[in-house]
mmCIF file of C-alpha atoms in Angstrom:
data_model
loop_
_atom_site.group_PDB
_atom_site.id
_atom_site.type_symbol
_atom_site.label_atom_id
_atom_site.label_comp_id
_atom_site.label_asym_id
_atom_site.label_seq_id
_atom_site.Cartn_x
_atom_site.Cartn_y
_atom_site.Cartn_z
ATOM 1 C CA MET A 1 -47.111 13.062 -23.112
ATOM 2 C CA SER A 2 -43.933 10.296 -24.104
ATOM 3 C CA GLU A 3 -44.971 8.764 -27.089
ATOM 4 C CA TYR A 4 -41.931 5.767 -26.509
ATOM 5 C CA ASN A 5 -40.380 6.452 -30.062
ATOM 6 C CA TYR A 6 -37.017 5.487 -30.850
ATOM 7 C CA GLU A 7 -36.177 9.339 -30.358
ATOM 8 C CA GLU A 8 -37.011 9.118 -26.767
ATOM 9 C CA ALA A 9 -35.488 5.931 -26.022
ATOM 10 C CA GLN A 10 -32.365 7.852 -27.617
ATOM 11 C CA GLU A 11 -32.492 10.246 -24.898
ATOM 12 C CA SER A 12 -32.725 8.020 -22.103
ATOM 13 C CA LEU A 13 -29.246 6.795 -23.390
ATOM 14 C CA ASN A 14 -27.916 9.916 -23.479
ATOM 15 C CA TYR A 15 -28.863 10.875 -19.954
ATOM 16 C CA LEU A 16 -27.670 7.356 -18.743
ATOM 17 C CA ALA A 17 -24.158 7.446 -20.964
ATOM 18 C CA PRO A 18 -22.053 9.154 -18.511
ATOM 19 C CA TYR A 19 -22.905 6.384 -15.890
ATOM 20 C CA ILE A 20 -21.356 3.630 -18.146
ATOM 21 C CA ASN A 21 -17.529 2.930 -18.381
ATOM 22 C CA GLU A 22 -18.155 -0.165 -20.455
ATOM 23 C CA VAL A 23 -21.128 -1.647 -22.051
ATOM 24 C CA PRO A 24 -22.742 -4.036 -19.894
ATOM 25 C CA GLU A 25 -23.660 -7.271 -21.948
ATOM 26 C CA ILE A 26 -25.924 -8.868 -19.345
ATOM 27 C CA ALA A 27 -29.349 -6.926 -18.402
ATOM 28 C CA ILE A 28 -31.478 -8.520 -15.844
ATOM 29 C CA VAL A 29 -34.554 -7.087 -14.768
ATOM 30 C CA SER A 30 -36.814 -8.346 -11.828
ATOM 31 C CA GLY A 31 -40.446 -9.238 -10.324
ATOM 32 C CA SER A 32 -42.323 -8.580 -7.763
ATOM 33 C CA GLY A 33 -40.637 -8.174 -4.550
ATOM 34 C CA LEU A 34 -37.050 -10.230 -6.506
ATOM 35 C CA GLY A 35 -35.276 -6.486 -5.820
ATOM 36 C CA ASP A 36 -32.766 -7.713 -3.518
ATOM 37 C CA ILE A 37 -30.632 -9.628 -6.253
ATOM 38 C CA ALA A 38 -28.834 -6.080 -6.037
ATOM 39 C CA ASP A 39 -27.269 -7.352 -2.716
ATOM 40 C CA SER A 40 -25.049 -9.467 -5.661
ATOM 41 C CA ILE A 41 -23.808 -6.605 -7.519
ATOM 42 C CA ALA A 42 -20.583 -5.128 -6.331
ATOM 43 C CA ASN A 43 -19.611 -1.532 -7.614
ATOM 44 C CA LYS A 44 -22.589 0.008 -7.598
ATOM 45 C CA ILE A 45 -24.012 2.681 -9.392
ATOM 46 C CA ILE A 46 -27.265 3.468 -8.631
ATOM 47 C CA ILE A 47 -29.854 5.647 -10.164
ATOM 48 C CA ASP A 48 -33.536 6.484 -9.971
ATOM 49 C CA VAL A 49 -35.775 6.265 -12.675
ATOM 50 C CA LYS A 50 -37.652 9.319 -11.646
ATOM 51 C CA ASN A 51 -34.359 11.305 -12.643
ATOM 52 C CA VAL A 52 -34.148 9.446 -16.288
ATOM 53 C CA PRO A 53 -35.742 11.260 -19.376
ATOM 54 C CA ASN A 54 -39.211 9.349 -20.938
ATOM 55 C CA TRP A 55 -38.882 6.672 -18.017
ATOM 56 C CA PRO A 56 -42.206 5.008 -17.010
ATOM 57 C CA ILE A 57 -42.309 4.578 -13.637
ATOM 58 C CA SER A 58 -44.001 1.615 -11.925
ATOM 59 C CA THR A 59 -47.080 1.734 -9.617
ATOM 60 C CA ALA A 60 -46.920 -1.181 -8.068
ATOM 61 C CA PRO A 61 -45.778 -3.152 -5.283
ATOM 62 C CA GLY A 62 -42.051 -4.538 -4.683
ATOM 63 C CA HIS A 63 -40.514 -2.564 -7.439
ATOM 64 C CA SER A 64 -38.997 -0.212 -6.437
ATOM 65 C CA GLY A 65 -37.557 2.097 -9.881
ATOM 66 C CA LYS A 66 -34.234 2.350 -9.976
ATOM 67 C CA ILE A 67 -31.629 1.454 -12.336
ATOM 68 C CA ILE A 68 -28.668 -0.376 -11.285
ATOM 69 C CA LEU A 69 -25.177 -1.163 -13.146
ATOM 70 C CA GLY A 70 -21.917 -3.002 -11.024
ATOM 71 C CA GLN A 71 -20.667 -6.466 -11.842
ATOM 72 C CA ILE A 72 -21.605 -9.808 -11.218
ATOM 73 C CA SER A 73 -19.067 -11.909 -10.898
ATOM 74 C CA GLY A 74 -16.749 -9.928 -12.509
ATOM 75 C CA GLU A 75 -19.349 -9.465 -15.477
ATOM 76 C CA ASN A 76 -20.840 -5.792 -16.290
ATOM 77 C CA ILE A 77 -24.444 -5.987 -15.660
ATOM 78 C CA ILE A 78 -26.779 -3.449 -15.652
ATOM 79 C CA MET A 79 -30.351 -4.386 -13.658
ATOM 80 C CA LEU A 80 -34.047 -2.885 -13.756
ATOM 81 C CA GLN A 81 -34.785 -2.573 -10.182
ATOM 82 C CA GLY A 82 -38.595 -3.124 -11.347
ATOM 83 C CA ARG A 83 -40.865 -2.879 -14.285
ATOM 84 C CA VAL A 84 -43.687 -1.123 -15.080
ATOM 85 C CA HIS A 85 -47.131 -3.767 -16.473
ATOM 86 C CA TYR A 86 -49.732 -3.299 -18.803
ATOM 87 C CA TYR A 87 -52.656 -3.531 -16.015
ATOM 88 C CA GLU A 88 -50.938 -0.020 -14.686
ATOM 89 C CA GLY A 89 -52.378 1.722 -17.881
ATOM 90 C CA TYR A 90 -49.058 1.895 -19.518
ATOM 91 C CA SER A 91 -48.696 1.549 -23.351
ATOM 92 C CA MET A 92 -47.162 -1.862 -24.627
ATOM 93 C CA LYS A 93 -44.756 0.475 -26.037
ATOM 94 C CA ALA A 94 -44.392 2.034 -22.372
ATOM 95 C CA VAL A 95 -44.624 -1.077 -20.776
ATOM 96 C CA THR A 96 -41.416 -2.476 -23.396
ATOM 97 C CA PHE A 97 -39.373 0.865 -23.510
ATOM 98 C CA PRO A 98 -36.751 0.012 -21.059
ATOM 99 C CA THR A 99 -35.755 -3.183 -22.713
ATOM 100 C CA ARG A 100 -35.690 -0.460 -25.996
ATOM 101 C CA VAL A 101 -32.876 1.277 -24.389
ATOM 102 C CA LEU A 102 -31.177 -1.674 -23.228
ATOM 103 C CA GLY A 103 -31.100 -2.794 -26.788
ATOM 104 C CA MET A 104 -30.171 0.434 -28.178
ATOM 105 C CA MET A 105 -27.239 0.837 -25.101
ATOM 106 C CA GLY A 106 -25.728 -2.823 -26.912
ATOM 107 C CA VAL A 107 -27.160 -5.138 -24.244
ATOM 108 C CA LYS A 108 -27.213 -8.964 -25.368
ATOM 109 C CA ILE A 109 -28.567 -10.953 -22.588
ATOM 110 C CA LEU A 110 -31.749 -10.061 -21.014
ATOM 111 C CA ILE A 111 -32.274 -12.505 -17.576
ATOM 112 C CA ALA A 112 -35.561 -11.247 -16.546
ATOM 113 C CA THR A 113 -37.416 -13.164 -13.291
ATOM 114 C CA ASN A 114 -40.965 -12.669 -12.038
ATOM 115 C CA ALA A 115 -43.657 -14.098 -9.916
ATOM 116 C CA SER A 116 -46.068 -16.457 -11.211
ATOM 117 C CA GLY A 117 -48.676 -19.081 -9.934
ATOM 118 C CA ALA A 118 -48.765 -22.265 -10.753
ATOM 119 C CA ILE A 119 -50.718 -24.076 -13.384
ATOM 120 C CA ASN A 120 -48.914 -27.271 -13.521
ATOM 121 C CA LYS A 121 -49.831 -28.910 -10.135
ATOM 122 C CA SER A 122 -46.027 -30.876 -9.545
ATOM 123 C CA PHE A 123 -44.796 -27.397 -9.444
ATOM 124 C CA LYS A 124 -45.289 -25.530 -5.497
ATOM 125 C CA PRO A 125 -44.775 -22.311 -4.201
ATOM 126 C CA GLY A 126 -40.697 -21.242 -3.911
ATOM 127 C CA GLU A 127 -40.062 -23.156 -6.821
ATOM 128 C CA ILE A 128 -38.111 -21.969 -9.598
ATOM 129 C CA ILE A 129 -39.000 -22.588 -12.998
ATOM 130 C CA ALA A 130 -37.190 -21.702 -16.260
ATOM 131 C CA VAL A 131 -39.395 -20.756 -18.539
ATOM 132 C CA ARG A 132 -39.264 -22.198 -22.394
ATOM 133 C CA ASP A 133 -41.812 -20.574 -23.487
ATOM 134 C CA HIS A 134 -44.939 -18.807 -23.254
ATOM 135 C CA ILE A 135 -48.624 -18.093 -24.808
ATOM 136 C CA ASN A 136 -49.701 -14.142 -24.632
ATOM 137 C CA PHE A 137 -52.622 -13.822 -23.361
ATOM 138 C CA MET A 138 -52.763 -10.158 -22.751
ATOM 139 C CA GLY A 139 -54.596 -9.362 -25.940
ATOM 140 C CA ALA A 140 -51.820 -7.282 -27.261
ATOM 141 C CA ASN A 141 -47.896 -7.121 -28.776
ATOM 142 C CA PRO A 142 -45.362 -4.310 -27.963
ATOM 143 C CA LEU A 143 -44.305 -4.539 -31.732
ATOM 144 C CA MET A 144 -47.653 -3.295 -33.504
ATOM 145 C CA GLY A 145 -48.048 -0.557 -35.004
ATOM 146 C CA ALA A 146 -44.872 1.721 -37.447
ATOM 147 C CA ASP A 147 -42.051 -0.159 -38.300
ATOM 148 C CA GLU A 148 -39.215 1.160 -36.298
ATOM 149 C CA PRO A 149 -36.568 -0.741 -38.905
ATOM 150 C CA ARG A 150 -33.683 1.350 -36.000
ATOM 151 C CA TRP A 151 -34.957 -1.290 -33.533
ATOM 152 C CA ASN A 152 -35.862 -4.906 -35.640
ATOM 153 C CA SER A 153 -37.495 -6.537 -38.844
ATOM 154 C CA ARG A 154 -40.997 -6.349 -38.827
ATOM 155 C CA PHE A 155 -41.993 -10.107 -38.363
ATOM 156 C CA PRO A 156 -38.924 -11.602 -35.952
ATOM 157 C CA ASP A 157 -39.418 -15.113 -36.003
ATOM 158 C CA MET A 158 -40.069 -17.109 -32.125
ATOM 159 C CA SER A 159 -39.090 -20.301 -32.505
ATOM 160 C CA ASN A 160 -36.078 -19.726 -29.922
ATOM 161 C CA ALA A 161 -37.398 -16.654 -28.325
ATOM 162 C CA TYR A 162 -36.079 -18.512 -24.925
ATOM 163 C CA TYR A 163 -32.534 -19.352 -25.696
ATOM 164 C CA PRO A 164 -31.932 -22.977 -25.690
ATOM 165 C CA GLY A 165 -28.088 -23.271 -24.172
ATOM 166 C CA PHE A 166 -29.322 -21.018 -21.106
ATOM 167 C CA ILE A 167 -32.381 -23.355 -21.061
ATOM 168 C CA GLU A 168 -29.635 -26.640 -21.302
ATOM 169 C CA ILE A 169 -27.082 -24.632 -18.420
ATOM 170 C CA LEU A 170 -30.761 -24.094 -15.907
ATOM 171 C CA GLU A 171 -31.756 -28.031 -16.653
ATOM 172 C CA ASN A 172 -28.099 -28.984 -15.948
ATOM 173 C CA PHE A 173 -28.559 -26.430 -12.472
ATOM 174 C CA GLY A 174 -31.389 -28.843 -11.218
ATOM 175 C CA LEU A 175 -34.471 -26.561 -12.384
ATOM 176 C CA ARG A 176 -37.332 -27.740 -14.182
ATOM 177 C CA THR A 177 -39.351 -25.762 -17.125
ATOM 178 C CA GLY A 178 -41.857 -24.882 -18.088
ATOM 179 C CA VAL A 179 -44.528 -22.801 -20.452
ATOM 180 C CA TYR A 180 -45.624 -19.075 -18.654
ATOM 181 C CA ALA A 181 -49.139 -18.064 -19.866
ATOM 182 C CA ALA A 182 -49.038 -13.958 -19.332
ATOM 183 C CA PHE A 183 -52.928 -12.507 -18.999
ATOM 184 C CA MET A 184 -53.516 -8.552 -18.581
ATOM 185 C CA GLY A 185 -53.976 -8.236 -15.133
ATOM 186 C CA PRO A 186 -54.505 -6.815 -12.189
ATOM 187 C CA SER A 187 -57.217 -9.435 -11.349
ATOM 188 C CA PHE A 188 -55.837 -12.693 -10.621
ATOM 189 C CA GLU A 189 -57.140 -15.804 -13.156
ATOM 190 C CA THR A 190 -60.250 -17.029 -12.420
ATOM 191 C CA PRO A 191 -60.118 -21.078 -12.277
ATOM 192 C CA ALA A 192 -62.051 -21.225 -15.464
ATOM 193 C CA GLU A 193 -59.336 -18.812 -17.014
ATOM 194 C CA VAL A 194 -56.369 -21.522 -16.274
ATOM 195 C CA LYS A 195 -58.061 -24.768 -16.215
ATOM 196 C CA MET A 196 -58.076 -22.887 -20.406
ATOM 197 C CA ALA A 197 -53.977 -22.434 -20.127
ATOM 198 C CA GLY A 198 -53.511 -25.389 -18.761
ATOM 199 C CA ILE A 199 -55.320 -27.752 -21.227
ATOM 200 C CA LEU A 200 -53.638 -25.381 -23.874
ATOM 201 C CA GLY A 201 -50.076 -26.171 -22.096
ATOM 202 C CA ALA A 202 -49.682 -23.643 -20.120
ATOM 203 C CA ASP A 203 -47.748 -24.566 -16.510
ATOM 204 C CA LEU A 204 -47.289 -20.834 -15.027
ATOM 205 C CA ALA A 205 -49.775 -17.872 -14.870
ATOM 206 C CA GLY A 206 -48.899 -14.228 -14.552
ATOM 207 C CA MET A 207 -49.014 -10.692 -15.433
ATOM 208 C CA SER A 208 -45.330 -9.511 -17.096
ATOM 209 C CA THR A 209 -43.075 -10.319 -18.751
ATOM 210 C CA ILE A 210 -44.033 -11.858 -22.246
ATOM 211 C CA PRO A 211 -44.067 -7.763 -23.634
ATOM 212 C CA GLU A 212 -40.265 -7.531 -22.654
ATOM 213 C CA VAL A 213 -39.579 -10.830 -23.723
ATOM 214 C CA LEU A 214 -41.245 -9.800 -27.396
ATOM 215 C CA ALA A 215 -39.097 -7.070 -27.610
ATOM 216 C CA ALA A 216 -35.838 -8.145 -26.547
ATOM 217 C CA ASN A 217 -35.923 -10.925 -29.066
ATOM 218 C CA ALA A 218 -37.045 -8.529 -31.773
ATOM 219 C CA MET A 219 -33.490 -7.002 -30.820
ATOM 220 C CA ASP A 220 -31.715 -10.015 -31.326
ATOM 221 C CA MET A 221 -30.967 -10.336 -27.466
ATOM 222 C CA LYS A 222 -30.575 -13.943 -26.061
ATOM 223 C CA ILE A 223 -33.087 -14.325 -23.018
ATOM 224 C CA CYS A 224 -33.701 -16.262 -19.716
ATOM 225 C CA VAL A 225 -36.727 -16.156 -17.935
ATOM 226 C CA LEU A 226 -36.693 -17.473 -14.840
ATOM 227 C CA SER A 227 -40.201 -17.116 -12.814
ATOM 228 C CA CYS A 228 -40.261 -17.236 -9.130
ATOM 229 C CA VAL A 229 -43.805 -19.756 -7.949
ATOM 230 C CA ALA A 230 -45.570 -17.512 -5.468
ATOM 231 C CA ASN A 231 -48.851 -19.556 -5.431
ATOM 232 C CA MET A 232 -51.031 -22.376 -6.973
ATOM 233 C CA ALA A 233 -52.976 -20.651 -9.746
ATOM 234 C CA ALA A 234 -56.505 -20.255 -9.082
ATOM 235 C CA GLY A 235 -58.695 -23.130 -8.113
ATOM 236 C CA ILE A 236 -55.279 -25.663 -8.277
ATOM 237 C CA GLU A 237 -56.332 -25.355 -4.508
ATOM 238 C CA HIS A 238 -59.982 -25.328 -3.915
ATOM 239 C CA ASP A 239 -61.665 -22.141 -2.327
ATOM 240 C CA LYS A 240 -57.430 -20.824 -1.410
ATOM 241 C CA ILE A 241 -58.224 -16.983 -1.837
ATOM 242 C CA LEU A 242 -54.745 -15.504 -4.011
ATOM 243 C CA THR A 243 -53.622 -12.193 -2.132
ATOM 244 C CA GLU A 244 -50.585 -10.002 -3.694
ATOM 245 C CA ALA A 245 -49.533 -9.994 0.468
ATOM 246 C CA GLU A 246 -48.710 -13.352 -0.332
ATOM 247 C CA VAL A 247 -47.205 -13.023 -3.679
ATOM 248 C CA LEU A 248 -44.463 -10.334 -1.999
ATOM 249 C CA THR A 249 -44.428 -12.642 1.146
ATOM 250 C CA GLN A 250 -42.710 -15.746 -0.996
ATOM 251 C CA MET A 251 -41.071 -13.913 -3.719
ATOM 252 C CA LYS A 252 -39.270 -12.267 -0.708
ATOM 253 C CA LYS A 253 -38.720 -16.069 0.518
ATOM 254 C CA SER A 254 -36.671 -17.026 -2.772
ATOM 255 C CA ALA A 255 -34.682 -14.280 -3.441
ATOM 256 C CA SER A 256 -31.760 -15.715 -1.876
ATOM 257 C CA LYS A 257 -32.039 -18.860 -4.130
ATOM 258 C CA LEU A 258 -32.552 -16.459 -7.027
ATOM 259 C CA ALA A 259 -29.831 -14.676 -6.681
ATOM 260 C CA ASP A 260 -27.863 -18.154 -6.793
ATOM 261 C CA ILE A 261 -28.843 -18.978 -9.659
ATOM 262 C CA ILE A 262 -28.515 -16.057 -11.450
ATOM 263 C CA ILE A 263 -24.811 -15.655 -10.293
ATOM 264 C CA ARG A 264 -23.964 -19.217 -11.224
ATOM 265 C CA LEU A 265 -25.363 -18.870 -14.335
ATOM 266 C CA ILE A 266 -23.452 -15.678 -14.955
ATOM 267 C CA GLU A 267 -20.283 -17.535 -14.802
ATOM 268 C CA LYS A 268 -21.425 -20.439 -16.638
ATOM 269 C CA LEU A 269 -21.875 -17.457 -19.778
#
């Protein structure tokens, strides 16, 4: 059984190395139903994660489990088409294992996407929000456990985990910003939990991303998170039942808009 440690990450990296002509400085991690961003990648090399040693396999809908190397706007990128989640039963070490491999590869910028429910009543389904901060309600942290100085210092600062320079660019694009709260899942949040998160300052609720942000920040990557509002969070619209199908449908509608934002952001970089 995999321990998702440094040595196993090195094995994964050794497998991927022959596919990499130039180390990509930019990585994109796509969330539920948002894998269509891959259509914007030129000169694609596609790797099935099932063939990569030690790589955790996603069981979530809308996560195809592919690694794609190529270029966007002339920049070398690597895209993880899908992620694994804590709610799938994976450990936090497993959830952040791909991020660790990216950091060891030499990736400097992580652009992550996700689907979310809006707590902020001014946000609307289909809107893309630039995450400026987060609240971790998942009850765990991937940096827990034995110290691994080859990956990061034990107590990384989180003051600017979401790189301010990216936030400024995205605001200039017309995007609004918000605070993302991650719950463990897989059940949607209760109306009371949503109300609590709103009181504490959260604008969005979801079930992913924060573990990767914690690991990437610890490895000194510059991070950008784009959250696609799939629906209003539980209790915001009274008697509205939340469904997985609704999330995937809305994400499919938002995929082209999100791809355009990511392309424009990479051009600015």
